[in-house]
Amino acid sequence: MKHQIILLLFVVSTFFIGACGKKKNVQLAQSYYRLSMLELSEDLSSDQGYKKALHTIDKALACDKKPEYLALKATILFKLNQTEDSLVCFKQSLDHEDLDPLVKSEVLNNYACALAHYGKPHEAMKIWQGLLDDQHYLTPEVALVNQGKIYIKNNNYQAAKQVFTRAVTLEPGYLDAHYYRALVAFHTKDFCEAQDEIKTVLFLEPSHPGAQQLDKSLRDHKQS
């Protein structure tokens, strides 16, 4: 009887030790995740910042393989031009059934960007189109601009203008939408519209390098 009591106490104590250990791992993972996010908010002028954040998120994943952590690792890998590994991590994150719908929509957008970069624009466009009908996706203007970039690469300026215009309608202060509208207008020789859009971009962000270059091109064209 005494041995049975000792055994029972051992089992109970082991259970609580295991539970405390699991809780500690989860908390540690959350700390590493927050630290990795903080590292990404610092100066990322070189790859070292991304590599530091990658090392930290790997520590989080060693403790707890949450889909959000996998998604962050995928995004960091994408920034480091490790696109193939990035796609694998994005898929692993998206395959989790407990991934929050709001987070999932953002992960899908980043996944589509990686696909487009990897040479799979048709798959990317399909995802962005789906996001436009996704009630959980809170920034449809971003998906529209991403679609427009693909249209520009294919020299489909009419379709590009349509999606950039929709993006501006949804979010009038969206800088990228105005810039790419200006770029499309320049390519289609609508120089008045291009100038108007560039003025908007430079008003919102005077140091925007693309807008500064396009503004110079417009002035050069006007003088020629």
C-alpha positions as a Python dict, from the first residue, in 0.01 Angstrom:
ca = {
    (1, 'M'): (0, 0, 0),
    (2, 'K'): (286, 232, 93),
    (3, 'H'): (458, 164, -238),
    (4, 'Q'): (134, 241, -425),
    (5, 'I'): (103, 577, -247),
    (6, 'I'): (465, 665, -330),
    (7, 'L'): (409, 568, -693),
    (8, 'L'): (93, 778, -711),
    (9, 'L'): (273, 1078, -562),
    (10, 'F'): (553, 1032, -816),
    (11, 'V'): (306, 1026, -1106),
    (12, 'V'): (123, 1335, -978),
    (13, 'S'): (444, 1528, -917),
    (14, 'T'): (576, 1432, -1261),
    (15, 'F'): (254, 1558, -1419),
    (16, 'F'): (286, 1898, -1252),
    (17, 'I'): (655, 1924, -1335),
    (18, 'G'): (574, 1845, -1699),
    (19, 'A'): (289, 2096, -1703),
    (20, 'C'): (506, 2369, -1552),
    (21, 'G'): (780, 2289, -1800),
    (22, 'K'): (536, 2318, -2091),
    (23, 'K'): (403, 2648, -1960),
    (24, 'K'): (757, 2776, -1921),
    (25, 'N'): (841, 2674, -2279),
    (26, 'V'): (535, 2855, -2414),
    (27, 'Q'): (623, 3171, -2223),
    (28, 'L'): (984, 3149, -2336),
    (29, 'A'): (870, 3107, -2697),
    (30, 'Q'): (651, 3417, -2667),
    (31, 'S'): (946, 3613, -2531),
    (32, 'Y'): (1168, 3507, -2821),
    (33, 'Y'): (889, 3591, -3067),
    (34, 'R'): (849, 3942, -2925),
    (35, 'L'): (1225, 3989, -2926),
    (36, 'S'): (1245, 3883, -3291),
    (37, 'M'): (970, 4133, -3379),
    (38, 'L'): (1160, 4402, -3189),
    (39, 'E'): (1478, 4321, -3381),
    (40, 'L'): (1288, 4363, -3706),
    (41, 'S'): (1180, 4712, -3600),
    (42, 'E'): (1543, 4818, -3568),
    (43, 'D'): (1784, 4920, -3846),
    (44, 'L'): (1766, 4664, -4127),
    (45, 'S'): (2004, 4833, -4367),
    (46, 'S'): (2203, 4511, -4389),
    (47, 'D'): (2121, 4140, -4373),
    (48, 'Q'): (2264, 4116, -4023),
    (49, 'G'): (1947, 4251, -3867),
    (50, 'Y'): (1735, 3990, -4046),
    (51, 'K'): (1982, 3714, -3957),
    (52, 'K'): (1966, 3817, -3593),
    (53, 'A'): (1585, 3809, -3600),
    (54, 'L'): (1595, 3470, -3775),
    (55, 'H'): (1819, 3326, -3504),
    (56, 'T'): (1579, 3452, -3237),
    (57, 'I'): (1262, 3319, -3401),
    (58, 'D'): (1430, 2980, -3438),
    (59, 'K'): (1469, 2981, -3060),
    (60, 'A'): (1095, 3049, -3027),
    (61, 'L'): (1013, 2762, -3263),
    (62, 'A'): (1235, 2528, -3065),
    (63, 'C'): (1002, 2589, -2769),
    (64, 'D'): (665, 2611, -2944),
    (65, 'K'): (583, 2567, -3313),
    (66, 'K'): (300, 2819, -3334),
    (67, 'P'): (187, 2910, -3688),
    (68, 'E'): (252, 3279, -3618),
    (69, 'Y'): (616, 3199, -3542),
    (70, 'L'): (647, 2997, -3862),
    (71, 'A'): (494, 3285, -4059),
    (72, 'L'): (742, 3531, -3912),
    (73, 'K'): (1032, 3299, -3996),
    (74, 'A'): (898, 3264, -4350),
    (75, 'T'): (883, 3642, -4389),
    (76, 'I'): (1239, 3684, -4260),
    (77, 'L'): (1366, 3415, -4496),
    (78, 'F'): (1193, 3594, -4782),
    (79, 'K'): (1368, 3918, -4686),
    (80, 'L'): (1697, 3728, -4691),
    (81, 'N'): (1618, 3604, -5046),
    (82, 'Q'): (1590, 3245, -4924),
    (83, 'T'): (1264, 3218, -5114),
    (84, 'E'): (1240, 2841, -5145),
    (85, 'D'): (1282, 2789, -4769),
    (86, 'S'): (1043, 3078, -4713),
    (87, 'L'): (770, 2909, -4916),
    (88, 'V'): (806, 2590, -4711),
    (89, 'C'): (761, 2784, -4385),
    (90, 'F'): (463, 2975, -4522),
    (91, 'K'): (295, 2647, -4618),
    (92, 'Q'): (361, 2498, -4275),
    (93, 'S'): (206, 2804, -4112),
    (94, 'L'): (-100, 2804, -4339),
    (95, 'D'): (-157, 2431, -4283),
    (96, 'H'): (-222, 2491, -3912),
    (97, 'E'): (-594, 2465, -3839),
    (98, 'D'): (-568, 2696, -3536),
    (99, 'L'): (-422, 2988, -3732),
    (100, 'D'): (-630, 3298, -3658),
    (101, 'P'): (-828, 3406, -3970),
    (102, 'L'): (-704, 3765, -3947),
    (103, 'V'): (-344, 3649, -3923),
    (104, 'K'): (-399, 3392, -4196),
    (105, 'S'): (-509, 3658, -4445),
    (106, 'E'): (-188, 3855, -4383),
    (107, 'V'): (22, 3539, -4411),
    (108, 'L'): (-149, 3461, -4741),
    (109, 'N'): (-53, 3802, -4877),
    (110, 'N'): (312, 3750, -4781),
    (111, 'Y'): (301, 3397, -4923),
    (112, 'A'): (172, 3536, -5252),
    (113, 'C'): (459, 3788, -5260),
    (114, 'A'): (706, 3502, -5215),
    (115, 'L'): (537, 3303, -5492),
    (116, 'A'): (556, 3597, -5731),
    (117, 'H'): (923, 3645, -5647),
    (118, 'Y'): (983, 3273, -5704),
    (119, 'G'): (842, 3293, -6056),
    (120, 'K'): (486, 3181, -5987),
    (121, 'P'): (285, 3499, -6056),
    (122, 'H'): (-32, 3314, -6159),
    (123, 'E'): (-54, 3141, -5820),
    (124, 'A'): (17, 3472, -5648),
    (125, 'M'): (-253, 3654, -5844),
    (126, 'K'): (-505, 3386, -5753),
    (127, 'I'): (-431, 3432, -5383),
    (128, 'W'): (-457, 3811, -5403),
    (129, 'Q'): (-786, 3783, -5589),
    (130, 'G'): (-918, 3556, -5316),
    (131, 'L'): (-807, 3803, -5049),
    (132, 'L'): (-1019, 4075, -5209),
    (133, 'D'): (-1326, 3869, -5117),
    (134, 'D'): (-1194, 3769, -4774),
    (135, 'Q'): (-1380, 3950, -4496),
    (136, 'H'): (-1088, 3887, -4261),
    (137, 'Y'): (-840, 4068, -4484),
    (138, 'L'): (-832, 4428, -4363),
    (139, 'T'): (-602, 4582, -4626),
    (140, 'P'): (-741, 4489, -4971),
    (141, 'E'): (-560, 4792, -5117),
    (142, 'V'): (-232, 4607, -5059),
    (143, 'A'): (-349, 4305, -5258),
    (144, 'L'): (-461, 4538, -5537),
    (145, 'V'): (-122, 4711, -5556),
    (146, 'N'): (53, 4375, -5557),
    (147, 'Q'): (-165, 4266, -5847),
    (148, 'G'): (-84, 4590, -6026),
    (149, 'K'): (289, 4524, -6000),
    (150, 'I'): (240, 4196, -6184),
    (151, 'Y'): (36, 4374, -6452),
    (152, 'I'): (318, 4626, -6497),
    (153, 'K'): (572, 4346, -6543),
    (154, 'N'): (348, 4208, -6816),
    (155, 'N'): (310, 4556, -6973),
    (156, 'N'): (-65, 4540, -6908),
    (157, 'Y'): (-90, 4905, -6810),
    (158, 'Q'): (-467, 4931, -6851),
    (159, 'A'): (-532, 4655, -6595),
    (160, 'A'): (-262, 4800, -6370),
    (161, 'K'): (-425, 5144, -6372),
    (162, 'Q'): (-761, 4992, -6282),
    (163, 'V'): (-633, 4812, -5972),
    (164, 'F'): (-421, 5108, -5858),
    (165, 'T'): (-723, 5334, -5894),
    (166, 'R'): (-931, 5092, -5685),
    (167, 'A'): (-656, 5092, -5422),
    (168, 'V'): (-656, 5473, -5404),
    (169, 'T'): (-1035, 5471, -5376),
    (170, 'L'): (-1016, 5232, -5082),
    (171, 'E'): (-726, 5411, -4915),
    (172, 'P'): (-668, 5766, -5048),
    (173, 'G'): (-346, 5806, -4849),
    (174, 'Y'): (-186, 5485, -4970),
    (175, 'L'): (154, 5599, -5097),
    (176, 'D'): (237, 5296, -5314),
    (177, 'A'): (-93, 5318, -5500),
    (178, 'H'): (-27, 5681, -5595),
    (179, 'Y'): (332, 5609, -5695),
    (180, 'Y'): (242, 5319, -5922),
    (181, 'R'): (-45, 5516, -6073),
    (182, 'A'): (214, 5779, -6163),
    (183, 'L'): (443, 5514, -6308),
    (184, 'V'): (164, 5371, -6524),
    (185, 'A'): (66, 5721, -6639),
    (186, 'F'): (427, 5791, -6735),
    (187, 'H'): (454, 5469, -6937),
    (188, 'T'): (128, 5547, -7117),
    (189, 'K'): (246, 5906, -7184),
    (190, 'D'): (-24, 6062, -6968),
    (191, 'F'): (230, 6308, -6827),
    (192, 'C'): (-22, 6541, -6664),
    (193, 'E'): (-167, 6263, -6452),
    (194, 'A'): (181, 6132, -6377),
    (195, 'Q'): (284, 6475, -6249),
    (196, 'D'): (-27, 6509, -6033),
    (197, 'E'): (33, 6169, -5874),
    (198, 'I'): (403, 6241, -5816),
    (199, 'K'): (312, 6566, -5641),
    (200, 'T'): (88, 6364, -5409),
    (201, 'V'): (362, 6111, -5334),
    (202, 'L'): (626, 6377, -5267),
    (203, 'F'): (382, 6567, -5047),
    (204, 'L'): (327, 6253, -4839),
    (205, 'E'): (692, 6146, -4846),
    (206, 'P'): (938, 6405, -4986),
    (207, 'S'): (1232, 6162, -4972),
    (208, 'H'): (1062, 5886, -5175),
    (209, 'P'): (1346, 5777, -5413),
    (210, 'G'): (1122, 5637, -5685),
    (211, 'A'): (905, 5947, -5691),
    (212, 'Q'): (1210, 6174, -5698),
    (213, 'Q'): (1350, 5986, -5997),
    (214, 'L'): (1017, 5991, -6179),
    (215, 'D'): (977, 6361, -6105),
    (216, 'K'): (1318, 6424, -6262),
    (217, 'S'): (1219, 6217, -6567),
    (218, 'L'): (902, 6423, -6606),
    (219, 'R'): (1093, 6750, -6582),
    (220, 'D'): (1347, 6624, -6835),
    (221, 'H'): (1063, 6528, -7070),
    (222, 'K'): (905, 6870, -7032),
    (223, 'Q'): (1231, 7044, -7121),
    (224, 'S'): (1300, 6824, -7424),
}
